[in-house]
């Protein structure tokens, strides 16, 4: 977990919901089958290099590649194996440690998919909040500089992201042993605040808050077609047999 998720809402809705100050160009559209290395919308707070300690951060929505590429990586291929970061060890892992300290983000989602295995048969489930409420995944981000590109190239810098995960709790533990870290509304500003240096204490705080959010999740089995990364459309999240 988490290997596939859904973003069905429009960017305009996210801008209003999360009080976005700056909307980057080229944001991805809605998708019912977001897969690793796809572009996703992330929300982050930033401050200028010369900003004063009490300056207000700028809240931005940006397009990022799903699969975090650390600054020291020789090429972006390593990101394919870093779509998730275990919250228990993220602060200690070289891939994620710097991002934990100062490059934290959120990924709004409609829900995500997880598979159970019964008698050797994989069955996908769509996990979501009630009444279409958005999920908010705690995430990390990083900027990777491509040494092969000219300084003025649009491809010089790659923004990438990873979703934090933790042990599943409650009913979700019956589907998979891991779940995303759901960011509770009361911790959103603290998590994004670039003035706050990330620590194991902050990770523990949002992990515990995510357990409370997880209690409200709902899920149902969906068609196996979601397993094909080329499959898309709202029918993917419909309960099996609903047609």
PDB file of N, CA and C in Angstrom, residues 91 100-101 104 197-204:
ATOM      1  N   UNK A  91      12.124   8.995   8.894  1.00  0.00           N
ATOM      2  CA  UNK A  91      13.086   9.985   9.381  1.00  0.00           C
ATOM      3  C   UNK A  91      14.516   9.450   9.398  1.00  0.00           C
ATOM      4  N   UNK A 100      11.390  14.686   5.282  1.00  0.00           N
ATOM      5  CA  UNK A 100      10.677  14.697   6.556  1.00  0.00           C
ATOM      6  C   UNK A 100      10.954  16.003   7.293  1.00  0.00           C
ATOM      7  N   UNK A 101      12.192  16.463   7.269  1.00  0.00           N
ATOM      8  CA  UNK A 101      12.565  17.663   8.010  1.00  0.00           C
ATOM      9  C   UNK A 101      11.943  18.926   7.426  1.00  0.00           C
ATOM     10  N   UNK A 104       7.390  18.628   3.328  1.00  0.00           N
ATOM     11  CA  UNK A 104       6.199  17.820   3.611  1.00  0.00           C
ATOM     12  C   UNK A 104       5.014  18.359   2.819  1.00  0.00           C
ATOM     13  N   UNK A 197      10.451  22.195  11.742  1.00  0.00           N
ATOM     14  CA  UNK A 197      11.345  21.125  11.294  1.00  0.00           C
ATOM     15  C   UNK A 197      10.730  19.791  11.654  1.00  0.00           C
ATOM     16  N   UNK A 198      10.597  18.933  10.667  1.00  0.00           N
ATOM     17  CA  UNK A 198      10.007  17.627  10.894  1.00  0.00           C
ATOM     18  C   UNK A 198      10.830  16.788  11.853  1.00  0.00           C
ATOM     19  N   UNK A 199      10.155  15.969  12.624  1.00  0.00           N
ATOM     20  CA  UNK A 199      10.818  15.150  13.640  1.00  0.00           C
ATOM     21  C   UNK A 199      10.030  13.864  13.821  1.00  0.00           C
ATOM     22  N   UNK A 200      10.598  12.930  14.562  1.00  0.00           N
ATOM     23  CA  UNK A 200       9.870  11.690  14.853  1.00  0.00           C
ATOM     24  C   UNK A 200       8.631  11.993  15.691  1.00  0.00           C
ATOM     25  N   UNK A 201       8.696  13.042  16.516  1.00  0.00           N
ATOM     26  CA  UNK A 201       7.531  13.426  17.311  1.00  0.00           C
ATOM     27  C   UNK A 201       6.385  13.884  16.417  1.00  0.00           C
ATOM     28  N   UNK A 202       6.697  14.661  15.385  1.00  0.00           N
ATOM     29  CA  UNK A 202       5.664  15.114  14.453  1.00  0.00           C
ATOM     30  C   UNK A 202       5.090  13.929  13.692  1.00  0.00           C
ATOM     31  N   UNK A 203       5.934  13.006  13.276  1.00  0.00           N
ATOM     32  CA  UNK A 203       5.461  11.809  12.575  1.00  0.00           C
ATOM     33  C   UNK A 203       4.543  10.983  13.477  1.00  0.00           C
ATOM     34  N   UNK A 204       4.921  10.850  14.737  1.00  0.00           N
ATOM     35  CA  UNK A 204       4.079  10.102  15.683  1.00  0.00           C
ATOM     36  C   UNK A 204       2.725  10.780  15.856  1.00  0.00           C
TER      37      UNK A 204
END
